[in-house]
Coordinates of C-alpha atoms and ligand atoms in Angstrom, one line a residue:
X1 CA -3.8 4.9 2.0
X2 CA -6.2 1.7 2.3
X3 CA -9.1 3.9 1.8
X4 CA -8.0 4.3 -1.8
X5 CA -8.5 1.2 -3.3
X6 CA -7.3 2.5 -6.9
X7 CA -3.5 3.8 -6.9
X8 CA -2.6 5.1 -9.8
X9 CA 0.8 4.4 -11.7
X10 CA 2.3 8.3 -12.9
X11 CA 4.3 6.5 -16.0
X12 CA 7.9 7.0 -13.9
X13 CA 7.3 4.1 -10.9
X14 CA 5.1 6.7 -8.3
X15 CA 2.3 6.0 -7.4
X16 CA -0.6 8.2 -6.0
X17 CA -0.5 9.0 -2.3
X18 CA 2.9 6.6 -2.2
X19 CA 5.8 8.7 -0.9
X20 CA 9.1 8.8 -1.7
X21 CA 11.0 7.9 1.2
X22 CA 14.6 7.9 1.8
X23 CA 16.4 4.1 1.7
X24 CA 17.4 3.8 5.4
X25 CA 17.3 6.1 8.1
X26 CA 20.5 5.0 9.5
X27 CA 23.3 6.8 7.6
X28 CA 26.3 4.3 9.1
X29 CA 25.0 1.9 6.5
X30 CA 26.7 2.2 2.6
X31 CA 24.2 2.9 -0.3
X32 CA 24.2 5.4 -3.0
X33 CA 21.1 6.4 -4.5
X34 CA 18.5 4.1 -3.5
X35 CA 14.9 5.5 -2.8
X36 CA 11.9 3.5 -1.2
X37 CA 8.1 3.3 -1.7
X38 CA 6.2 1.3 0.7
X39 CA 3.4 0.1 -1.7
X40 CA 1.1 -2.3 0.3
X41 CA 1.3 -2.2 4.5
X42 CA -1.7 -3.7 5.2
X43 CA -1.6 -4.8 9.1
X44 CA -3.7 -7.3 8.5
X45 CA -1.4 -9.2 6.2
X46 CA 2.2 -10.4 7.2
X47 CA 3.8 -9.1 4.6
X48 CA 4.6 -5.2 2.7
X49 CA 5.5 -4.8 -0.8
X50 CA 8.1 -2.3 -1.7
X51 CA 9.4 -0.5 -4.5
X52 CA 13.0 0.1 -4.3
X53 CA 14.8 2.1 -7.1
X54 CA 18.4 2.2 -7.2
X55 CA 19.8 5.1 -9.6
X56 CA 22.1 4.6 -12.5
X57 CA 25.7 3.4 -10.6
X58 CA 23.7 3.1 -6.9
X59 CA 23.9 0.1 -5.3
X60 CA 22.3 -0.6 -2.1
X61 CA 23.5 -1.8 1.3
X62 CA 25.6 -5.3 1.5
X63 CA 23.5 -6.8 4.7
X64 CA 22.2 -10.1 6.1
X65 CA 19.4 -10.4 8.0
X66 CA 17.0 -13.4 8.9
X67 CA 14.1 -11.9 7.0
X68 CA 13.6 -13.5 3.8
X69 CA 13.9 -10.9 0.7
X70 CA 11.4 -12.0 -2.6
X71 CA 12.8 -10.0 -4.9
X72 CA 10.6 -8.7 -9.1
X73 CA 12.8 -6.0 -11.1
X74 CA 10.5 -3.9 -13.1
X75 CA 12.7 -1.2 -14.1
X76 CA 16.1 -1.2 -15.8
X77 CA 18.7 -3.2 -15.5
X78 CA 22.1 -4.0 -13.0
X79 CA 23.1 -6.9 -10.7
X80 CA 23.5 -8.3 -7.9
X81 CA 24.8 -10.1 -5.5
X82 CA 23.1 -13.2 -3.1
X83 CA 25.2 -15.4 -1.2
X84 CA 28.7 -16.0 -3.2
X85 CA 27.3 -15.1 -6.1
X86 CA 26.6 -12.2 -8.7
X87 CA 24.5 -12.5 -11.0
X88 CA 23.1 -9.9 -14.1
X89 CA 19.6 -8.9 -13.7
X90 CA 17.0 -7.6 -15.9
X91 CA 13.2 -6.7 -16.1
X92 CA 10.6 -9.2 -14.8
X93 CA 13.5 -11.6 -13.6
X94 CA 13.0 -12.9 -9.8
X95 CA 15.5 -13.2 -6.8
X96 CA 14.9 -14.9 -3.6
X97 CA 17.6 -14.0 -1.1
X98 CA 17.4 -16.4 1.9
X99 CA 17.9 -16.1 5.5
X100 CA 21.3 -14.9 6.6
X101 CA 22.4 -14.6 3.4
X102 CA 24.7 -11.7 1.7
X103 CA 23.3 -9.2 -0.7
X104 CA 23.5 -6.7 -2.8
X105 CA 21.5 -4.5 -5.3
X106 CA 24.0 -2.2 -8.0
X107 CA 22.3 -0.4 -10.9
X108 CA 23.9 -0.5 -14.4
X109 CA 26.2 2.4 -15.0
X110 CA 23.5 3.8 -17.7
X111 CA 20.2 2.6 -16.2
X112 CA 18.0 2.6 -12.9
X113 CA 17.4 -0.6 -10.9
X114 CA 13.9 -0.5 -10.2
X115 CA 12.5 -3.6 -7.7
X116 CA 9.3 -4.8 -5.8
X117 CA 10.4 -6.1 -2.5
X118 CA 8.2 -8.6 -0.7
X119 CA 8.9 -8.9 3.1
X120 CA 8.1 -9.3 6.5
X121 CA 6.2 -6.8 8.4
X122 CA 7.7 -8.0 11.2
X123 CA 11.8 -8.2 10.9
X124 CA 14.7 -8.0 12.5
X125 CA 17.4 -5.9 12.0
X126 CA 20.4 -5.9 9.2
X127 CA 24.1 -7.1 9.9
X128 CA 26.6 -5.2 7.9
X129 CA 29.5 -7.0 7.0
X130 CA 33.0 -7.1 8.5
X131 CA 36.2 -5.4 6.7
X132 CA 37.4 -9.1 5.7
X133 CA 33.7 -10.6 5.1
X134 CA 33.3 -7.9 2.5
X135 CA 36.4 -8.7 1.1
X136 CA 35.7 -12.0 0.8
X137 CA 32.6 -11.5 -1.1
X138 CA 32.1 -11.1 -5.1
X139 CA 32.1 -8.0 -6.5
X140 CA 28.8 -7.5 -8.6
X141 CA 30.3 -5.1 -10.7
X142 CA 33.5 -6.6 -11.0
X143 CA 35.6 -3.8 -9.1
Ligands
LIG1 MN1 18.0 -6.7 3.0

């Protein structure tokens, strides 16, 4: 992959020799129609840049971790939720989910959720949520 230094774009958010990869390997974790493309994993940077894309009424899983999540939608529209809050996204707009914090991607009923993730190379794993902690939580989409 790093001895292409040109990637191109296809027009639908893939990339040349990027892979489609599923969301998690796990299957005990909740999501519905997420798909991941690692888009920079350069070991000799800290950091990998994702693309996430969560399909029209997907959301992905509701997880903490101490990794730091900086968040760019480029695709479509939904919401989500960070801490106690939802909150509507669109394209362009930016989300920084902090350590040990809740959150939450869902796409819009009627459009993807496309995202670049910024993160760690190095992280550790997620924490799903209890019955009552998710209860406890907002709803991003209100049900
Ligand atoms: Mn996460």
């Amino acid at each position: 992959m790093a001895d292409q230094l040109v990637r191109k774009h296809d027009g639908r958010f893939h990339w040349e020799g990027v892979d489609v990869l599923a969301y998690k390997q796990e299957a005990s974790a909740p999501f519905r129609d997420v798909t991941r493309q690692v888009l920079f994993d350069d070991p000799t940077l800290a950091t990998q840049l994702r693309y996430f894309e969560v399909a029209p009424g997907g959301w992905t899983t509701l997880e903490r971790h101490e990794h730091v999540h900086n968040v760019m939608v480029i695709r479509g529209r939904g919401r989500c939720l960070v801490g106690e809050r939802a909150h509507e996204l669109a394209q362009n707009d930016l989300v920084t989910v902090p350590p040990m914090t809740w959150h939450q991607f869902h796409a819009a009923p009627d459009e993807p959720l496309g995202f670049l993730c910024l993160v760690s190379r190095e992280r550790d794993r997620p924490q799903l949520p209890s019955e009552d902690e998710a209860s406890s939580l907002a709803k991003p989409l209100g049900g």
